Short mmCIF file of C-alpha atoms and ligand atoms in Angstrom, two decimals:
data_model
loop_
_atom_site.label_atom_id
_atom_site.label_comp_id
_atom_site.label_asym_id
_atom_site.label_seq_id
_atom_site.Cartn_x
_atom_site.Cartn_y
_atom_site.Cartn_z
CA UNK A 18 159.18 88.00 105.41
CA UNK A 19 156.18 88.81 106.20
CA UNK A 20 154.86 89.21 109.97
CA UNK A 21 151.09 89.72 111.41
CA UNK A 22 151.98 91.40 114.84
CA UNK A 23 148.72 91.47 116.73
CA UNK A 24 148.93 92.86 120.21
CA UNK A 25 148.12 95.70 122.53
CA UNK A 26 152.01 97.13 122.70
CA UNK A 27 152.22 99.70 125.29
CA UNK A 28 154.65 102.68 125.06
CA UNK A 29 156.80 101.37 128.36
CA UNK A 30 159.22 104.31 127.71
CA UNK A 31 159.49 107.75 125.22
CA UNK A 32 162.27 110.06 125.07
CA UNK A 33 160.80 113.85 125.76
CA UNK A 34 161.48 117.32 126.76
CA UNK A 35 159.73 118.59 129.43
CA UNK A 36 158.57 122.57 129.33
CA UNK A 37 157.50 124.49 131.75
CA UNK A 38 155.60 127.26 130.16
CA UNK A 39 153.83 130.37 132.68
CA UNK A 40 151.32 130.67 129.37
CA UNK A 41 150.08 127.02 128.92
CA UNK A 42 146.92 126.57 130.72
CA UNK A 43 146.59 123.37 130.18
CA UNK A 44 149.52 120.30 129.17
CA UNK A 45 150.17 120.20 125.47
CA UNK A 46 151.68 117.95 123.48
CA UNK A 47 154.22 119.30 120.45
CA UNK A 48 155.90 116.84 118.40
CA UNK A 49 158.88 118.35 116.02
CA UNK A 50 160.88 116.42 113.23
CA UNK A 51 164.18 117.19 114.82
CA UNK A 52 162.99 118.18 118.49
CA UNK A 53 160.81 114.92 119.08
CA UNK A 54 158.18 115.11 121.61
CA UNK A 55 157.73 117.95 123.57
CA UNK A 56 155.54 118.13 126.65
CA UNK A 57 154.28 121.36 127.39
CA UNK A 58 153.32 121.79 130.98
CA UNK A 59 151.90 125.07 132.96
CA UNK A 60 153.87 125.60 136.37
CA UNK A 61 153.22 123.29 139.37
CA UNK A 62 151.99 120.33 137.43
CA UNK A 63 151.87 117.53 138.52
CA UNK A 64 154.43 115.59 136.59
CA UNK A 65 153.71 111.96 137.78
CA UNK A 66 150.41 112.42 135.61
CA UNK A 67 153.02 112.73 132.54
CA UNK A 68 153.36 109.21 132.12
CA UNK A 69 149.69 108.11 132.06
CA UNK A 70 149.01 111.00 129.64
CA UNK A 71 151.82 109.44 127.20
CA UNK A 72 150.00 106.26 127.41
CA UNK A 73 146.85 108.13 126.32
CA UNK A 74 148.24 109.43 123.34
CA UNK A 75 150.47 106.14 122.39
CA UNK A 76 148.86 106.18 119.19
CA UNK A 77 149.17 109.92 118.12
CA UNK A 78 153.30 110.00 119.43
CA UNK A 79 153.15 106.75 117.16
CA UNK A 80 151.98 107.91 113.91
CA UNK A 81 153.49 111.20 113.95
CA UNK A 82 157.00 109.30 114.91
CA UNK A 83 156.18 107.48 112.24
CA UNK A 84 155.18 110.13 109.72
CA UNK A 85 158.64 112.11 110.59
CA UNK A 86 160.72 108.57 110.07
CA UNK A 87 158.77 108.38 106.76
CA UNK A 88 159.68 112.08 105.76
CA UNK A 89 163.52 111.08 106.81
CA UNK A 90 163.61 108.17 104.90
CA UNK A 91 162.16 109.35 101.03
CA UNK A 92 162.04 112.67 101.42
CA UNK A 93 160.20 112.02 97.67
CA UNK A 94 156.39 110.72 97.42
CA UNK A 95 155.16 109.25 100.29
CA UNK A 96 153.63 106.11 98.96
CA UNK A 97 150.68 105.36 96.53
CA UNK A 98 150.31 101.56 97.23
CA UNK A 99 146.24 101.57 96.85
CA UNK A 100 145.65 100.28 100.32
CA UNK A 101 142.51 101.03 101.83
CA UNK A 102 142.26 103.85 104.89
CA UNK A 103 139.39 102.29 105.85
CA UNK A 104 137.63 98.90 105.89
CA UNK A 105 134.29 98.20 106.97
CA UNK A 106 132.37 94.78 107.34
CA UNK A 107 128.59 95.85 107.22
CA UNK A 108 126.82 92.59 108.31
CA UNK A 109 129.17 92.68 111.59
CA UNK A 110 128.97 96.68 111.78
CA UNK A 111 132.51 96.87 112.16
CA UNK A 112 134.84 99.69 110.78
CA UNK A 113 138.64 99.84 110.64
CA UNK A 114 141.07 102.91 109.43
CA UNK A 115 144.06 102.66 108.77
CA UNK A 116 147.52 104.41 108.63
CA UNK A 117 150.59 103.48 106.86
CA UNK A 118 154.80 104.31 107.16
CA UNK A 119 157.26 103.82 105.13
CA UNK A 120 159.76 102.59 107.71
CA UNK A 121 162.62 100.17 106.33
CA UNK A 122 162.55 97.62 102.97
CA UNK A 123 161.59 94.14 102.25
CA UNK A 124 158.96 93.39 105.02
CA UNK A 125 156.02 94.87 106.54
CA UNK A 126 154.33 94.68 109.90
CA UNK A 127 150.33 95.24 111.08
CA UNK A 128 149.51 96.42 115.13
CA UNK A 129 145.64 97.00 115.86
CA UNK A 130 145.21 99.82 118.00
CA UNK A 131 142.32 100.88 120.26
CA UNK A 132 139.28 102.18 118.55
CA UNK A 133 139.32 99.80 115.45
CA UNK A 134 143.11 101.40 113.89
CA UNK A 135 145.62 99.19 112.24
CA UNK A 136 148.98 100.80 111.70
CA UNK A 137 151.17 99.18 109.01
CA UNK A 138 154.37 100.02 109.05
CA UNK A 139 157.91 98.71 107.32
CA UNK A 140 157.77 98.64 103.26
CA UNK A 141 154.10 99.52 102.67
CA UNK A 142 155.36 100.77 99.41
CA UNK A 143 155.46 97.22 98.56
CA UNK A 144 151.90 97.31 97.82
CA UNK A 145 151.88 93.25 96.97
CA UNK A 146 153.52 92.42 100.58
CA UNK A 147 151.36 94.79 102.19
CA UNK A 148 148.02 93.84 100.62
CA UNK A 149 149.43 90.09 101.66
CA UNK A 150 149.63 91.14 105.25
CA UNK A 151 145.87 92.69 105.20
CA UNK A 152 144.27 89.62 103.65
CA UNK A 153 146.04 87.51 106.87
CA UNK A 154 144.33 90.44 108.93
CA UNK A 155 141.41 89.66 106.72
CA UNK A 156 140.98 85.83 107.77
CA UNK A 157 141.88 86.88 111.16
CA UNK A 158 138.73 88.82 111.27
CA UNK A 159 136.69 86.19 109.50
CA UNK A 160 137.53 83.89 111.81
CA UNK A 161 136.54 85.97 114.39
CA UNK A 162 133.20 86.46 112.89
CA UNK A 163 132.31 84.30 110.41
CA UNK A 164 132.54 81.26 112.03
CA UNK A 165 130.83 81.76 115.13
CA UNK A 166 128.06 83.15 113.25
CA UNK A 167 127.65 79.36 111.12
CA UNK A 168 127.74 78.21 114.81
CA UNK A 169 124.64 80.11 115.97
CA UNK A 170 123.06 79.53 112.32
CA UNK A 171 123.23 76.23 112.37
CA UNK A 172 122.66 75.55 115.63
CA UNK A 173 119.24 77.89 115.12
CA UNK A 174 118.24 75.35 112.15
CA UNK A 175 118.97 72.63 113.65
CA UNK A 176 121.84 71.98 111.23
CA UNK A 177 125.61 69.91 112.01
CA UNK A 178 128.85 69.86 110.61
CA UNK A 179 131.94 68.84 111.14
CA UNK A 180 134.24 71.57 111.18
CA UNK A 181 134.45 74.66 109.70
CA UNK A 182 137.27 76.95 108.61
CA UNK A 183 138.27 79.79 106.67
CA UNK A 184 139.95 80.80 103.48
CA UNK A 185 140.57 83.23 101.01
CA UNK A 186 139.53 82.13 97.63
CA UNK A 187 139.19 83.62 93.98
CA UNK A 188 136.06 82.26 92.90
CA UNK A 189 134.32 80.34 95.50
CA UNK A 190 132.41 81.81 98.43
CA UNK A 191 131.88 78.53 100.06
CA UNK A 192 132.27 75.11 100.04
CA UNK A 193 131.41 71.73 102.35
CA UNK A 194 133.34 68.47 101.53
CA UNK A 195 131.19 65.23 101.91
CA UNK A 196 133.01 64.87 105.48
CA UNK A 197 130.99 67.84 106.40
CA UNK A 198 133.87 69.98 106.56
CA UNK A 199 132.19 73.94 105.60
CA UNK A 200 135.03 76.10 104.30
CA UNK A 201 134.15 79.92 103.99
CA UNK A 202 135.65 82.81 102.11
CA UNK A 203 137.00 85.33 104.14
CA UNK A 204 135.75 88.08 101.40
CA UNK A 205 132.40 87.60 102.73
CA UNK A 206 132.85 90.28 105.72
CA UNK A 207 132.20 92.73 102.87
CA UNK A 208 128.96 91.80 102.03
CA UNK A 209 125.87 92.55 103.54
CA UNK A 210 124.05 90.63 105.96
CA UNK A 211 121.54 89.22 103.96
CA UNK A 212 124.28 87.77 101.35
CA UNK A 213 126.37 86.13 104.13
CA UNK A 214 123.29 84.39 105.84
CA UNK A 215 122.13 83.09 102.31
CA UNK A 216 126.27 81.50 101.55
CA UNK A 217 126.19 80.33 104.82
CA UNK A 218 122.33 78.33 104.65
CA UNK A 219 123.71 77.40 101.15
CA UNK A 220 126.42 75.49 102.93
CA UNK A 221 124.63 74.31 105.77
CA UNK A 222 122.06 73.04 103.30
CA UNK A 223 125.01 71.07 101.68
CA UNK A 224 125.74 68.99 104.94
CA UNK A 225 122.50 67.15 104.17
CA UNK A 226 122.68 66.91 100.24
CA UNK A 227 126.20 67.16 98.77
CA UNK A 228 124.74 68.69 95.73
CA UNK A 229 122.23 70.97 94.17
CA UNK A 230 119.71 68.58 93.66
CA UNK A 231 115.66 70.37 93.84
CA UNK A 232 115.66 68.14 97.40
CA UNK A 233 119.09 70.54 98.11
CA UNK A 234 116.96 74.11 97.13
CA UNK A 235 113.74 72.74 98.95
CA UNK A 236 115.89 72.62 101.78
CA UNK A 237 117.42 76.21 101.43
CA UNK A 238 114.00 77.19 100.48
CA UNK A 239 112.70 76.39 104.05
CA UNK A 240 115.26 78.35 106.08
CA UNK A 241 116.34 81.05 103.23
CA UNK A 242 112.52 81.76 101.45
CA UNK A 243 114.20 84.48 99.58
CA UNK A 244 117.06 82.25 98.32
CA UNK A 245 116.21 83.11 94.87
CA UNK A 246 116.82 86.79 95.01
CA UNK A 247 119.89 86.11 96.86
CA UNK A 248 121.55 83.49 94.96
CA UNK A 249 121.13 86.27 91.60
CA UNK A 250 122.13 88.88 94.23
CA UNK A 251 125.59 86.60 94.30
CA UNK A 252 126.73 86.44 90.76
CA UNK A 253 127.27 90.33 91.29
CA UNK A 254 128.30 90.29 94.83
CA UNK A 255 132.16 90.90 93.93
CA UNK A 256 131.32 94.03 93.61
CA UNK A 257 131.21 94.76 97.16
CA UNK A 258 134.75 93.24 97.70
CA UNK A 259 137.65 95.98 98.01
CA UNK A 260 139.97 96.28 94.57
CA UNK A 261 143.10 96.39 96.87
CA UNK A 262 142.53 92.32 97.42
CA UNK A 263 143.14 91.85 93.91
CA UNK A 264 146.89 93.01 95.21
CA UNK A 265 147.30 90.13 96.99
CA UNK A 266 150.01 87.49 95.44
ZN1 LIG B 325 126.24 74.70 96.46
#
């Protein structure tokens, strides 16, 4: 099975020791494979700020918890699934990294963390199931941008359609059915601005000729001038899409 867990989870309760050092100068936070978390505190803290400070580092206790479960669990190799630790969407300048564990067998899970990190956790050695679970991610995020930014496009050109949604294709990078309906490819967060506006005029341009008639490219010529350019600029624009999407099954 295969979940997409999206939510801000908030460490309600960890187990820790509590040390009261005379050196520390400062609170410090140790965390041992056998020990678990230690915090290190100098004399006279105050230790209602404990909890608050735990919340603060939810995401470091978490991935070090994490790393030590994976350790437990195959003491072997860690894993060499060919998932990305980082993935970036130029046109939107947005930038993701991302860490994995090896906690349990047969399904995976995703949970977005502040500051743009995506932990992925359960059998990321799986690297079919987990690349499965990124590319849901993936049309997560392309809804989130793609399709407001055909809203503001067309509504700039003076352009309508009928709805608009998103998928992950093979070999298209858009489509519009003759009810007006604009489909995009979620792939297209990888490429760069220019590319994205040109697929997305292309489509827009479809919603008044359902074809590619010299009326159709007259059309894109008037609100993409450098269409030309750009629709050569496509037939090599898989390049910029990530290998580890090809994982996907
Ligand atoms: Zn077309």
């Amino acid at each position: 099975m295969t979940l997409l867990r999206i939510c801000g989870v908030h460490l309600a309760e960890v187990d820790y020791i509590l040390k009261v050092s005379p050196r520390a100068k400062s609170v410090r936070l140790k965390m041992t494979p056998h020990g678990g978390l230690v915090v290190v505190v100098p004399p006279g803290f105050d230790k209602k700020k404990i909890a608050s400070l735990l919340l603060h580092h939810e995401y470091w206790i978490k991935k070090v918890t994490a790393k030590f479960d994976l350790h437990r669990q195959t003491p072997q190799p860690l894993f060499d699934n060919g998932l990305p630790a980082t993935i970036v969407f130029p046109d939107f300048t947005e930038s993701w990294s991302l860490a994995y564990a090896q906690t349990g067998i047969g399904e995976v899970e995703m949970v977005e963390r502040p500051g743009n990190r995506l932990l992925v956790s359960g059998d990321v050695a799986n690297t079919s199931l987990s690349s499965r679970l990124l590319c849901s991610w993936l049309k997560h995020r392309a809804q989130v941008h793609l399709l407001p930014a055909l809203e503001k496009l067309a509504a700039a050109h003076d352009f309508s359609y009928d709805s608009a949604g998103i998928r992950l294709q093979h070999s298209r990078w858009g489509s519009c059915s003759s009810r007006r309906s604009i489909t995009l490819n979620s792939k297209l967060l990888f490429l760069p601005d220019h590319l994205v506006r040109y697929i997305m005029v292309h489509e827009l341009c479809h919603t008044v000729h359902l074809n590619h008639s010299a009326s159709f490219w007259s059309l894109v010529q008037q609100h993409d001038p450098l269409w030309r350019s750009n629709n050569k600029e496509m037939k090599s624009a898989w390049k910029y899409v990530p290998q580890w999407i090809s994982a996907e099954r």
